[in-house]
Amino acid sequence: MSSLWWSLRLRREAASVPLARRLLLGAMEAAGADPEISFELSLALTEACANAVEHGSGAYRVTAYLEGDRCRIEVADSGPGFPTGCGGQVEDAEDAEQGAVPETGRGLFLIETLADHVRFRNRPGRGGAVVSFDKLLKPGVADELASAS
């Protein structure tokens, strides 16, 4: 599979979410990714973008990297960031000490379910939240890796 990446700066409005999703699906199809995996990643991207639109402020950025057999997506906003203890792996020293995961919606849970690896973090100094997730693009590869370990 070939390598490609793209990055978009989007307005914080509902119409930006399907635009990002369509661009990802087109790139995945051009790269020859499995359609089911492409759909799962596009659904995770939809959730991450919807969170940026709902909770962020100003514009937000979506970046996607397709490299070999893996796709990595990052959605970054300039809002208040994740509240203390939100998400499975919020990476702030203060958040790590808190530990509790409040349930405010299903979007972050859905992203964690659909992707192979997810990271939630706050942007130090600049404010805002970043959701990064990746997934292997070939069906069965993740299962093979899990059973080998």
XYZ file of N, CA, C and O in Angstrom, residues 34-138:
420
model
N -9.274 -2.090 2.921
C -10.473 -2.903 3.063
C -11.672 -1.994 3.354
O -11.588 -1.140 4.239
N -12.782 -2.142 2.622
C -13.938 -1.258 2.813
C -14.518 -1.273 4.231
O -14.948 -0.235 4.733
N -14.531 -2.421 4.890
C -15.070 -2.489 6.249
C -14.195 -1.697 7.227
O -14.692 -0.971 8.084
N -12.890 -1.833 7.074
C -11.968 -1.087 7.926
C -12.070 0.408 7.632
O -12.056 1.232 8.543
N -12.208 0.757 6.361
C -12.385 2.163 5.984
C -13.633 2.743 6.636
O -13.617 3.868 7.150
N -14.713 1.968 6.637
C -15.954 2.428 7.268
C -15.756 2.636 8.770
O -16.195 3.641 9.324
N -15.101 1.678 9.433
C -14.870 1.803 10.879
C -14.049 3.049 11.199
O -14.361 3.787 12.137
N -12.989 3.291 10.427
C -12.167 4.478 10.662
C -12.943 5.756 10.373
O -12.799 6.753 11.084
N -13.786 5.730 9.352
C -14.563 6.935 9.036
C -15.588 7.224 10.123
O -15.867 8.386 10.435
N -16.119 6.191 10.726
C -17.055 6.377 11.840
C -16.327 6.949 13.061
O -16.816 7.874 13.715
N -15.127 6.428 13.347
C -14.332 6.976 14.449
C -13.969 8.433 14.179
O -14.039 9.280 15.082
N -13.610 8.754 12.934
C -13.304 10.132 12.572
C -14.525 11.021 12.749
O -14.425 12.138 13.261
N -15.687 10.534 12.365
C -16.924 11.294 12.536
C -17.141 11.650 14.001
O -17.484 12.788 14.333
N -16.933 10.690 14.886
C -17.101 10.940 16.328
C -16.087 11.966 16.842
O -16.433 12.857 17.613
N -14.830 11.830 16.412
C -13.800 12.765 16.863
C -14.077 14.181 16.356
O -13.930 15.157 17.103
N -14.505 14.305 15.109
C -14.829 15.623 14.554
C -16.061 16.215 15.239
O -16.092 17.419 15.541
N -17.069 15.389 15.495
C -18.273 15.877 16.180
C -17.922 16.398 17.573
O -18.463 17.428 18.006
N -16.992 15.727 18.262
C -16.543 16.221 19.567
C -15.844 17.563 19.438
O -16.038 18.454 20.268
N -15.010 17.729 18.412
C -14.309 18.999 18.200
C -15.302 20.119 17.896
O -15.152 21.236 18.386
N -16.329 19.800 17.114
C -17.346 20.803 16.785
C -18.140 21.181 18.040
O -18.388 22.354 18.300
N -18.494 20.178 18.843
C -19.316 20.435 20.029
C -18.551 21.091 21.166
O -19.054 22.001 21.822
N -17.313 20.659 21.399
C -16.597 21.099 22.595
C -15.455 22.075 22.332
O -14.954 22.689 23.271
N -15.018 22.184 21.091
C -13.883 23.042 20.778
C -14.290 24.504 20.644
O -15.432 24.887 20.896
N -13.326 25.305 20.254
C -13.605 26.702 19.933
C -12.766 27.060 18.719
O -11.668 26.554 18.544
N -13.301 27.887 17.860
C -12.587 28.224 16.634
C -12.515 27.033 15.694
O -13.348 26.138 15.728
N -11.480 27.007 14.872
C -11.303 25.933 13.898
C -10.679 24.712 14.569
O -10.172 24.791 15.687
N -10.737 23.592 13.886
C -10.050 22.391 14.344
C -9.306 21.773 13.179
O -9.540 22.121 12.022
N -8.361 20.893 13.468
C -7.532 20.296 12.431
C -7.677 18.784 12.435
O -7.679 18.160 13.489
N -7.784 18.221 11.224
C -7.814 16.778 11.025
C -6.617 16.417 10.164
O -6.411 17.018 9.108
N -5.828 15.452 10.612
C -4.676 14.982 9.853
C -4.772 13.463 9.764
O -5.067 12.806 10.755
N -4.542 12.940 8.576
C -4.571 11.485 8.375
C -3.287 11.062 7.672
O -2.828 11.725 6.736
N -2.706 9.971 8.161
C -1.506 9.388 7.580
C -1.830 7.956 7.200
O -2.245 7.177 8.043
N -1.636 7.610 5.945
C -1.751 6.224 5.508
C -0.345 5.789 5.133
O 0.243 6.309 4.184
N 0.199 4.885 5.910
C 1.583 4.448 5.730
C 1.621 2.932 5.786
O 1.305 2.341 6.826
N 1.958 2.316 4.693
C 2.018 0.863 4.665
C 0.657 0.258 4.979
O -0.335 0.563 4.322
N 0.586 -0.558 6.021
C -0.655 -1.237 6.389
C -1.369 -0.566 7.555
O -2.189 -1.182 8.217
N -1.086 0.703 7.824
C -1.658 1.381 8.984
C -2.165 2.770 8.586
O -1.573 3.448 7.773
N -3.263 3.158 9.224
C -3.778 4.519 9.079
C -3.798 5.154 10.466
O -4.274 4.549 11.424
N -3.281 6.371 10.550
C -3.287 7.124 11.808
C -4.023 8.433 11.563
O -3.761 9.124 10.584
N -4.946 8.738 12.455
C -5.756 9.950 12.336
C -5.602 10.759 13.616
O -5.580 10.190 14.712
N -5.525 12.074 13.449
C -5.436 12.966 14.597
C -6.412 14.117 14.395
O -6.459 14.717 13.323
N -7.208 14.385 15.417
C -8.142 15.514 15.406
C -7.778 16.398 16.590
O -7.768 15.934 17.733
N -7.443 17.660 16.303
C -7.012 18.592 17.348
C -7.884 19.841 17.312
O -8.115 20.411 16.242
N -8.368 20.244 18.482
C -9.160 21.472 18.562
C -8.472 22.473 19.484
O -7.450 22.173 20.088
N -9.036 23.658 19.565
C -8.448 24.696 20.408
C -9.402 25.089 21.530
O -9.404 26.216 21.979
N -10.195 24.135 21.966
C -11.151 24.388 23.042
C -10.524 24.251 24.410
O -9.307 24.335 24.575
N -11.347 23.977 25.416
C -10.860 23.886 26.795
C -10.080 22.603 27.091
O -9.475 22.487 28.150
N -10.094 21.633 26.203
C -9.400 20.366 26.443
C -10.289 19.393 27.186
O -11.441 19.682 27.513
N -9.748 18.211 27.425
C -10.494 17.184 28.139
C -10.555 17.532 29.620
O -9.560 17.973 30.195
N -11.701 17.288 30.246
C -11.745 17.470 31.705
C -10.888 16.414 32.380
O -10.594 15.371 31.812
N -10.497 16.682 33.568
C -9.650 15.765 34.325
C -10.260 14.370 34.346
O -11.424 14.200 34.667
N -9.452 13.375 33.939
C -9.877 11.983 34.000
C -10.752 11.527 32.858
O -11.226 10.411 32.868
N -10.950 12.330 31.833
C -11.824 11.951 30.726
C -11.077 11.061 29.744
O -9.931 11.301 29.425
N -11.745 10.051 29.240
C -11.170 9.191 28.218
C -10.277 8.121 28.807
O -9.866 8.185 29.947
N -9.978 7.140 28.001
C -9.205 6.009 28.469
C -7.743 6.318 28.718
O -7.137 5.759 29.599
N -7.149 7.228 27.954
C -5.721 7.470 28.084
C -5.414 8.955 27.962
O -4.576 9.355 27.170
N -6.063 9.809 28.708
C -5.729 11.224 28.675
C -4.324 11.368 29.219
O -3.998 10.819 30.266
N -3.508 12.097 28.500
C -2.099 12.146 28.864
C -1.696 13.517 29.365
O -1.051 14.291 28.685
N -2.107 13.834 30.547
C -1.658 14.976 31.323
C -1.203 14.398 32.644
O -1.844 13.501 33.167
N -0.133 14.893 33.205
C 0.342 14.358 34.478
C -0.748 14.456 35.534
O -1.007 13.520 36.281
N -1.434 15.582 35.573
C -2.503 15.779 36.563
C -3.644 14.799 36.332
O -4.179 14.204 37.256
N -4.003 14.588 35.050
C -5.090 13.673 34.727
C -4.733 12.238 35.091
O -5.577 11.474 35.545
N -3.486 11.859 34.885
C -3.074 10.491 35.187
C -3.219 10.192 36.675
O -3.536 9.078 37.056
N -3.013 11.211 37.509
C -3.150 11.013 38.947
C -4.611 10.838 39.350
O -4.920 10.145 40.303
N -5.522 11.460 38.622
C -6.938 11.411 38.977
C -7.543 10.036 38.706
O -8.277 9.516 39.521
N -7.308 9.481 37.506
C -7.709 8.124 37.204
C -9.156 7.887 36.812
O -9.425 7.060 35.983
N -10.122 8.566 37.362
C -11.532 8.275 37.093
C -11.912 8.688 35.673
O -11.397 9.644 35.138
N -12.820 7.936 35.068
C -13.275 8.216 33.709
C -14.756 8.560 33.740
O -15.598 7.674 33.816
N -15.112 9.850 33.689
C -16.520 10.202 33.677
C -17.152 9.848 32.339
O -16.489 9.912 31.308
N -18.372 9.466 32.334
C -19.081 9.113 31.110
C -19.953 10.279 30.696
O -20.987 10.525 31.285
N -19.510 11.022 29.683
C -20.280 12.165 29.222
C -20.954 11.885 27.890
O -21.827 12.603 27.488
N -20.537 10.872 27.192
C -21.100 10.528 25.902
C -20.483 9.234 25.424
O -19.610 8.671 26.078
N -20.914 8.787 24.284
C -20.432 7.506 23.753
C -19.366 7.677 22.681
O -18.791 6.702 22.225
N -19.076 8.898 22.254
C -18.140 9.124 21.161
C -16.750 8.582 21.423
O -16.176 7.876 20.593
N -16.169 8.895 22.583
C -14.818 8.428 22.887
C -14.781 6.907 23.035
O -13.839 6.254 22.582
N -15.818 6.341 23.642
C -15.902 4.882 23.772
C -15.966 4.234 22.389
O -15.309 3.220 22.126
N -16.741 4.814 21.482
C -16.869 4.274 20.135
C -15.529 4.330 19.397
O -15.136 3.368 18.733
N -14.809 5.443 19.538
C -13.493 5.550 18.914
C -12.573 4.447 19.444
O -11.879 3.785 18.673
N -12.580 4.241 20.752
C -11.740 3.195 21.348
C -12.125 1.807 20.843
O -11.275 0.941 20.687
N -13.401 1.589 20.593
C -13.881 0.297 20.111
C -13.483 0.056 18.656
O -13.124 -1.062 18.284
N -13.514 1.095 17.838
C -13.271 0.953 16.405
C -11.796 0.961 16.010
O -11.440 0.424 14.963
N -10.947 1.572 16.807
C -9.531 1.698 16.456
C -8.690 0.684 17.226
O -9.126 0.124 18.226
N -7.476 0.448 16.735
C -6.554 -0.469 17.413
C -5.856 0.203 18.588
O -5.567 -0.430 19.582
N -5.548 1.480 18.457
C -4.854 2.228 19.508
C -5.407 3.641 19.519
O -5.542 4.267 18.465
N -5.734 4.145 20.704
C -6.318 5.485 20.840
C -5.568 6.235 21.925
O -5.196 5.662 22.952
N -5.376 7.512 21.705
C -4.721 8.363 22.699
C -5.483 9.687 22.783
O -5.714 10.340 21.761
N -5.893 10.054 23.981
C -6.542 11.336 24.233
C -5.555 12.181 25.029
O -4.990 11.698 26.000
N -5.374 13.425 24.619
C -4.474 14.285 25.386
C -4.883 15.742 25.241
O -5.577 16.115 24.305
N -4.432 16.527 26.188
C -4.613 17.969 26.129
C -3.330 18.582 25.595
O -2.236 18.080 25.863
N -3.477 19.654 24.831
C -2.313 20.337 24.272
C -1.748 21.296 25.313
O -2.401 22.280 25.648
N -0.576 21.002 25.841
C -0.010 21.877 26.874
C 0.347 23.243 26.298
O 0.859 23.343 25.193
N 0.033 24.272 27.060
C 0.397 25.617 26.675
C -0.528 26.270 25.683
O -0.808 27.455 25.761
N -1.039 25.520 24.706
C -1.880 26.098 23.665
C -3.366 25.896 23.935
O -4.188 26.540 23.321
N -3.703 24.993 24.801
C -5.102 24.672 25.049
C -5.664 23.795 23.949
O -5.141 23.738 22.850
N -6.713 23.092 24.273
C -7.349 22.236 23.294
C -7.104 20.769 23.570
O -6.293 20.391 24.406
N -7.849 19.951 22.865
C -7.775 18.501 23.005
C -7.280 17.889 21.710
O -7.508 18.435 20.624
N -6.621 16.744 21.820
C -6.154 15.990 20.661
C -6.591 14.543 20.835
O -6.351 13.939 21.873
N -7.245 14.010 19.822
C -7.609 12.594 19.771
C -6.812 11.987 18.628
O -6.921 12.439 17.489
N -5.980 11.000 18.935
C -5.195 10.289 17.918
C -5.607 8.824 17.953
O -5.747 8.255 19.028
N -5.779 8.243 16.797
C -6.098 6.817 16.753
C -5.557 6.214 15.474
O -5.362 6.897 14.478
N -5.279 4.920 15.538
C -4.784 4.240 14.354
C -5.384 2.843 14.256
O -5.947 2.325 15.217
N -5.242 2.291 13.060
C -5.810 0.968 12.797
C -5.033 0.323 11.658
O -4.631 0.996 10.713
N -4.830 -0.981 11.774
C -4.255 -1.743 10.674
C -5.285 -1.827 9.561
O -6.482 -2.003 9.816
N -4.829 -1.715 8.309
C -5.744 -1.613 7.174
C -6.103 -2.944 6.532
O -6.928 -2.983 5.636
N -5.500 -4.025 6.957
C -5.820 -5.330 6.390
C -6.570 -6.148 7.415
O -6.130 -6.254 8.560
